[in-house]
Short mmCIF file of C-alpha atoms in Angstrom, two decimals:
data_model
loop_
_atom_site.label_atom_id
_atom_site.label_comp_id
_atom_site.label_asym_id
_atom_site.label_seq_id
_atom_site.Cartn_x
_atom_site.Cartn_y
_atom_site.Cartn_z
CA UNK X 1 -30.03 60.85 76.43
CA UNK X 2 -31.27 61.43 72.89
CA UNK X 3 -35.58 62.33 72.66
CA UNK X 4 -36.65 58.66 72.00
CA UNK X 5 -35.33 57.66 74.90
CA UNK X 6 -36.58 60.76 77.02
CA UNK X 7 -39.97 59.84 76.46
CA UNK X 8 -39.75 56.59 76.79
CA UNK X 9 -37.80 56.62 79.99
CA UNK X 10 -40.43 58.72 81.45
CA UNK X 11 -43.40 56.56 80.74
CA UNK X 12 -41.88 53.43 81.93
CA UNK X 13 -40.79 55.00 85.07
CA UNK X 14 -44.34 57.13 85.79
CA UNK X 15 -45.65 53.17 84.85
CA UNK X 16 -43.93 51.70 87.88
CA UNK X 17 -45.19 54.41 90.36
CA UNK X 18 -48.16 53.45 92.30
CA UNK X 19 -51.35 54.35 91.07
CA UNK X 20 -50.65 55.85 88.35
CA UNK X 21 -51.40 56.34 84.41
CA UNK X 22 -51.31 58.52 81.03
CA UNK X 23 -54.32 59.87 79.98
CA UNK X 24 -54.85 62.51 76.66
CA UNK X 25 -57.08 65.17 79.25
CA UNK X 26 -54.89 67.81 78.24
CA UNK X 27 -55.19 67.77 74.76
CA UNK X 28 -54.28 65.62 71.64
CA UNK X 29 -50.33 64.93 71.56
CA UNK X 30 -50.23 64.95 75.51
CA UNK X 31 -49.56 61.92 77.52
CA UNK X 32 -50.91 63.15 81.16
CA UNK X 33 -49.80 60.97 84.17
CA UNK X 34 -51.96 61.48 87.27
CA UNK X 35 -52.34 60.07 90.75
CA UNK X 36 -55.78 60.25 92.07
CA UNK X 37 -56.95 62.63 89.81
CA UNK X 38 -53.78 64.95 89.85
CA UNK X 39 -51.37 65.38 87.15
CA UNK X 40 -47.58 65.40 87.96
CA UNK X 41 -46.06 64.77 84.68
CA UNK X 42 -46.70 65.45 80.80
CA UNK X 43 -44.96 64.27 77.94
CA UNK X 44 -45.72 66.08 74.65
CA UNK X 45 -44.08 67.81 71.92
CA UNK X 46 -42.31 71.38 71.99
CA UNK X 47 -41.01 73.63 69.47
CA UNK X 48 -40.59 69.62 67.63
CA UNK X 49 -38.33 68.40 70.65
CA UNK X 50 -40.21 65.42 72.93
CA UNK X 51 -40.31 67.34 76.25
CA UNK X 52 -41.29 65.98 79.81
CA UNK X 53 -42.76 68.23 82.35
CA UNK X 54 -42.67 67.99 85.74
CA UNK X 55 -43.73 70.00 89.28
CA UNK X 56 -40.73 70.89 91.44
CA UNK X 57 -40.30 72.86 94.27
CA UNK X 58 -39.91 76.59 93.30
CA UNK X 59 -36.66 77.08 95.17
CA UNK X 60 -35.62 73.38 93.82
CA UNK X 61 -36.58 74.44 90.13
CA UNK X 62 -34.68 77.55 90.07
CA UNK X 63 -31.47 75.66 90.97
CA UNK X 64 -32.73 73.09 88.37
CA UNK X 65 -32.94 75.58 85.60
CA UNK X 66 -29.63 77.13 86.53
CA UNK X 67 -27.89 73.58 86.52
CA UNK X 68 -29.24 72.39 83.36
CA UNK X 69 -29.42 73.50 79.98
CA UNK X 70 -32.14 71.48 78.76
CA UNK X 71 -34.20 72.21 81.88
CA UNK X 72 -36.93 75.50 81.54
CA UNK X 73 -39.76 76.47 83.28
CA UNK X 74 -42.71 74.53 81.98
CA UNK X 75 -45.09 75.19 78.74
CA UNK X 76 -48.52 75.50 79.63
CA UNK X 77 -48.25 75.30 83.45
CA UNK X 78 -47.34 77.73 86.11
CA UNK X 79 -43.34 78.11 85.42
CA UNK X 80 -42.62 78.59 89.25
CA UNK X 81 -43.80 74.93 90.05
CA UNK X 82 -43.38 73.16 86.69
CA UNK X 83 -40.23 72.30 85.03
CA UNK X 84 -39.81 71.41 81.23
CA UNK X 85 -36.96 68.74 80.47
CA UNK X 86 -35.86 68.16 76.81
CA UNK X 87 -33.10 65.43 75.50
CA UNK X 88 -29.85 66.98 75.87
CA UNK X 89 -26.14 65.01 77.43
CA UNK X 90 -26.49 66.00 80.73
CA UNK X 91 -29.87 64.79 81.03
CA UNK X 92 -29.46 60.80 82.49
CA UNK X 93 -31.92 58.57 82.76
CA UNK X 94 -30.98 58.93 87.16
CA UNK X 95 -31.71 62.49 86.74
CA UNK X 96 -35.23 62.11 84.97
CA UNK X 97 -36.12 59.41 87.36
CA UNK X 98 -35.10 61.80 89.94
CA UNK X 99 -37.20 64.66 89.16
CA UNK X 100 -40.18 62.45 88.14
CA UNK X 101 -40.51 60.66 91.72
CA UNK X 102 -39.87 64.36 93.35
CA UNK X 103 -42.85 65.72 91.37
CA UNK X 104 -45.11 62.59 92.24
CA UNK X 105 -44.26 62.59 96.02
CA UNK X 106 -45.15 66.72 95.90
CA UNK X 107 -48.65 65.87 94.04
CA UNK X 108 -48.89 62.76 96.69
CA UNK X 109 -48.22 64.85 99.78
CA UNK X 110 -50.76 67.75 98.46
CA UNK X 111 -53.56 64.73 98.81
CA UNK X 112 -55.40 63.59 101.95
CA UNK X 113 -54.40 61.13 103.69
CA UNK X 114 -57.54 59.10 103.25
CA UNK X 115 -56.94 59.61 99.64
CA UNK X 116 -53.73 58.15 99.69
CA UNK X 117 -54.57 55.76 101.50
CA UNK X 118 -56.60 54.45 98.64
CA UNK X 119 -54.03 54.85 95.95
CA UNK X 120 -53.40 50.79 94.55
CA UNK X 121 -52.67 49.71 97.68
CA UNK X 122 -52.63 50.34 101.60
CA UNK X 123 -49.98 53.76 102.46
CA UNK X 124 -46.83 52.37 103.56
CA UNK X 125 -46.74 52.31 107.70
CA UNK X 126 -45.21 55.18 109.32
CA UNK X 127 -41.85 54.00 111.41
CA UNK X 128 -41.20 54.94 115.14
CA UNK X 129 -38.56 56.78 116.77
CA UNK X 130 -37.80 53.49 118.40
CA UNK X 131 -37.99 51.73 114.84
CA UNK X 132 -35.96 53.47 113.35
CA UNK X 133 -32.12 53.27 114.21
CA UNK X 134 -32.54 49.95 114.14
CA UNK X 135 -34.18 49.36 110.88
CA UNK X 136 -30.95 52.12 109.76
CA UNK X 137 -28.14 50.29 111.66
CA UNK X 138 -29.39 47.06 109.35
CA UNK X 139 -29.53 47.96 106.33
CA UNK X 140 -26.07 50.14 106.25
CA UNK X 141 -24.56 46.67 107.48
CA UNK X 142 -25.92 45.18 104.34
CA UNK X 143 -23.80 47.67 101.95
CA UNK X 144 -20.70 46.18 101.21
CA UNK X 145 -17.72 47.70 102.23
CA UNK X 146 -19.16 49.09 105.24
CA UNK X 147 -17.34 49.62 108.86
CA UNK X 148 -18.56 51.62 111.98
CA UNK X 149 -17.25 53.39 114.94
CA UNK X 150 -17.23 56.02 117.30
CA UNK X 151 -14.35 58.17 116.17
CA UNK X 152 -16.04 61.76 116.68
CA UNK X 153 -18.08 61.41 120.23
CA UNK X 154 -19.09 58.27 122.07
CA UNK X 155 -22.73 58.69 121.12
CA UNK X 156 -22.14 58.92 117.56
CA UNK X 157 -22.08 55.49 115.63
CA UNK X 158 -20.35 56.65 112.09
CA UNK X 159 -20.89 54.28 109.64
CA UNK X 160 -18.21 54.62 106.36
CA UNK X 161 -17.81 52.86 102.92
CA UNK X 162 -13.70 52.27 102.56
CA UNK X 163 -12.84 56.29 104.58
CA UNK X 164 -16.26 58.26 103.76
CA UNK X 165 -19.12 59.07 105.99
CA UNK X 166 -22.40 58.09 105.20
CA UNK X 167 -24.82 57.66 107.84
CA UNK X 168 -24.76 58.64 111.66
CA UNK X 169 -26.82 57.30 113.97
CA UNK X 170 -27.40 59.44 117.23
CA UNK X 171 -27.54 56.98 121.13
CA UNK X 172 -29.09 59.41 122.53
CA UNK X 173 -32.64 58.73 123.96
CA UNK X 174 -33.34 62.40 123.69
CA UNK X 175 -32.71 62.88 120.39
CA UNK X 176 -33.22 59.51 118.48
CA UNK X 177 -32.15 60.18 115.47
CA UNK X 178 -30.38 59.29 111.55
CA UNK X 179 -27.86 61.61 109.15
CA UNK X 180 -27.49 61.08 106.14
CA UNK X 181 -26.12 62.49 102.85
CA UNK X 182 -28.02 64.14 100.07
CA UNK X 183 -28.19 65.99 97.24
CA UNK X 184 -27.90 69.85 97.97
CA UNK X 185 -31.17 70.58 95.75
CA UNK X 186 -32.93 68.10 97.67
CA UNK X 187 -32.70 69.65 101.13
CA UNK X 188 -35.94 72.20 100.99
CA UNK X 189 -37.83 69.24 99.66
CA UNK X 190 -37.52 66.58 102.03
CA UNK X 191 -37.53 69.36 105.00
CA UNK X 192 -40.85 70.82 103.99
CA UNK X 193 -42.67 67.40 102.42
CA UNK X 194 -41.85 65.45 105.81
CA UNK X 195 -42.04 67.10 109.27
CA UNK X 196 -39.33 64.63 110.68
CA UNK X 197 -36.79 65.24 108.55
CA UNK X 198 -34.48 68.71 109.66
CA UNK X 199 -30.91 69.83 107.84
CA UNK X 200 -27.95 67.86 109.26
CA UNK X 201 -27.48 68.14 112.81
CA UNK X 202 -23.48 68.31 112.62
CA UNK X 203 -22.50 68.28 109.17
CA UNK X 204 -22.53 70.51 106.29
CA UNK X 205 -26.48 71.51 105.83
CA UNK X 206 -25.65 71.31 102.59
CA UNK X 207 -25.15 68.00 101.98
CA UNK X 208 -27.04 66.30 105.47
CA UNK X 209 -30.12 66.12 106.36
CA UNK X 210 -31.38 64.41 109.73
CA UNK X 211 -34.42 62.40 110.27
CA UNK X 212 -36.19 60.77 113.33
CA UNK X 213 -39.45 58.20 113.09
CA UNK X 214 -42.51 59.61 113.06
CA UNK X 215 -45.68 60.51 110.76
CA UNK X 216 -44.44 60.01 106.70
CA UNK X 217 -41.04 58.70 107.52
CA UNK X 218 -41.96 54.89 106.26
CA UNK X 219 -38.96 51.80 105.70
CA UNK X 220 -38.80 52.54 101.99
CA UNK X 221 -38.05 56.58 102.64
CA UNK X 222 -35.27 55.33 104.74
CA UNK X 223 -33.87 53.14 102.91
CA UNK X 224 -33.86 55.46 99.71
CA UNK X 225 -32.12 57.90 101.58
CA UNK X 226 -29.36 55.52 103.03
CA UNK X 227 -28.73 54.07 99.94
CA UNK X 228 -28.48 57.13 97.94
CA UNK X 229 -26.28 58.86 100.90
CA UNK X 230 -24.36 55.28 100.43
CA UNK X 231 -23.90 55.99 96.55
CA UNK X 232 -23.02 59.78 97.02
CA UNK X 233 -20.07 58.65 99.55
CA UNK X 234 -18.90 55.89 97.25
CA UNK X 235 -18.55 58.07 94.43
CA UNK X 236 -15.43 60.05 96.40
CA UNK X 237 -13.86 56.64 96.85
CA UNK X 238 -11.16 56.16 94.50
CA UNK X 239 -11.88 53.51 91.76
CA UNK X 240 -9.14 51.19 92.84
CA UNK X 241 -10.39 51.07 97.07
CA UNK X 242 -14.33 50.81 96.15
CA UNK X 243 -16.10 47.34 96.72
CA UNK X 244 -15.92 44.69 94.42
CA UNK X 245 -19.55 43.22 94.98
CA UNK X 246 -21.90 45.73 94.02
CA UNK X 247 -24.95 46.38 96.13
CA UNK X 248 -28.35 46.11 94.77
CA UNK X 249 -29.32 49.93 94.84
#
C-alpha cells in the first residue's frame, strides 16, 4: 500500500464506523477520529510520510511492532497504547482495517454503557447462552463448502471447509459454548475486552478462542469471528479443493 492510499483507506474505513468523525482538535495537519468524545485514530504527517495512528493493546502492540516494519510506537501519544502505521508492502488494506476497528472497539469498551448506548444508534443486543449455538450452527451452514460431524467426541459438532476445522460447537448444557479460530495477536484482546470469550477450550490457545452468550457477545461479534475463523481455515486449503462460490465475507 503506497501513502495515498494509507490515508485514504483509513478515513473511509473510520467513516463507516458508527458514530464517528475527523476533527483538526489536535492541531493543524491532524485528521482526529473520535467516538463520543474519544479519539482512536489520527492521520497526519511524519518525518514527510502520511502516518495513521492507532491504540492497541500493549501486549498486542509489541507483537505489532515486532511483525511489522512500518509499524512504531506512536508520535505524540503514549507509545505503550498507540501504534504509528506508515505505507510500506506489508501493510494491506485487511491489516489497517484490522487495527483500526481493534483501536475503536478498545476506545468503545473504555465508555459507559449508557454512553454507548447513545452512539448513532441503539447498542447492538447482547445474545444468550441459549442464542447462541444456534445463531453459530446457521451461519457456518451458510459458508460454502461446509460439512459437520462428530469425529473427535459425541458432544463435539466440528464444522470444516473441504478437511480444516473451523468452528466447534460444544452439546453440552453445562458448558454451552463456540470455538473458533483467530489470529494469535488477537487472543489478549478479545479475552480481556469481552468477559465471555476464554482461550480455546481444546485446541491450540494460540490460534482458538472460546465464547459463550452473555453481556457484549452481540450477532455481529459472532459472526465476525466465524467468518474470519472461516477465512483463516480456507487459506490452508489447497487452491485447487477450495469452493468455487465465494462467500460474502
Amino acid at each position: 500500500m503506497d501513502k495515498q492510499n494509507l490515508a485514504h483507506v483509513a478515513d473511509d474505513y473510520a467513516r463507516s464506523l458508527t458514530g464517528t468523525g475527523p476533527d483538526h482538535s489536535m492541531g493543524l495537519g491532524w485528521a482526529a477520529y473520535k467516538l463520543h468524545g474519544k479519539v482512536f485514530m489520527l492521520i497526519g504527517e511524519v518525518d514527510g510520510k502520511s502516518t495513521v495512528i492507532v491504540k492497541a493493546d500493549p501486549i498486542r502492540a509489541a507483537i505489532l511492532r515486532g511483525q511489522f516494519e512500518e509499524i512504531s510506537p506512536a508520535h505524540r501519544m503514549n507509545k505503550r497504547h498507540w501504534l504509528s502505521i506508515v505505507a510500506g508492502k506489508s501493510i494491506t488494506e485487511a491489516l489497517l482495517h484490522r487495527e483500526i476497528k481493534e483501536s475503536y472497539l478498545l476506545v468503545q469498551a473504555s465508555l459507559p454503557q449508557k454512553r454507548i448506548r447513545n452512539v448513532g444508534q441503539p447498542a447492538h443486543k447482547s445474545i444468550s447462552r441459549s442464542q447462541l449455538q444456534p445463531l453459530a450452527r446457521r451461519l457456518a451452514t451458510e459458508l460454502p463448502g461446509v460439512t459437520h460431524g462428530r469425529p473427535f467426541v459425541e458432544k463435539l459438532d466440528v464444522y470444516k471447509v473441504v478437511n480444516k476445522v473451523f468452528l466447534i460447537v460444544t452439546d453440552d448444557p453445562g458448558e454451552p459454548i463456540i470455538t473458533v479460530k483467530t489470529e494469535p495477536d488477537q487472543i489478549d484482546t478479545l479475552c480481556e475486552q469481552y468477559e465471555n470469550v476464554t482461550p480455546g477450550r481444546y485446541l491450540d490457545k494460540h490460534h482458538w478462542v472460546s465464547v459463550e452468550g452473555g453481556k457484549g457477545v452481540t450477532r455481529e461479534l459472532v459472526e465476525d469471528l466465524i467468518k474470519q475463523s472461516y477465512q483463516l481455515a480456507l487459506k490452508a486449503v489447497p487452491q485447487r479443493l477450495k469452493p468455487r462460490c465465494k462467500a460474502a465475507l
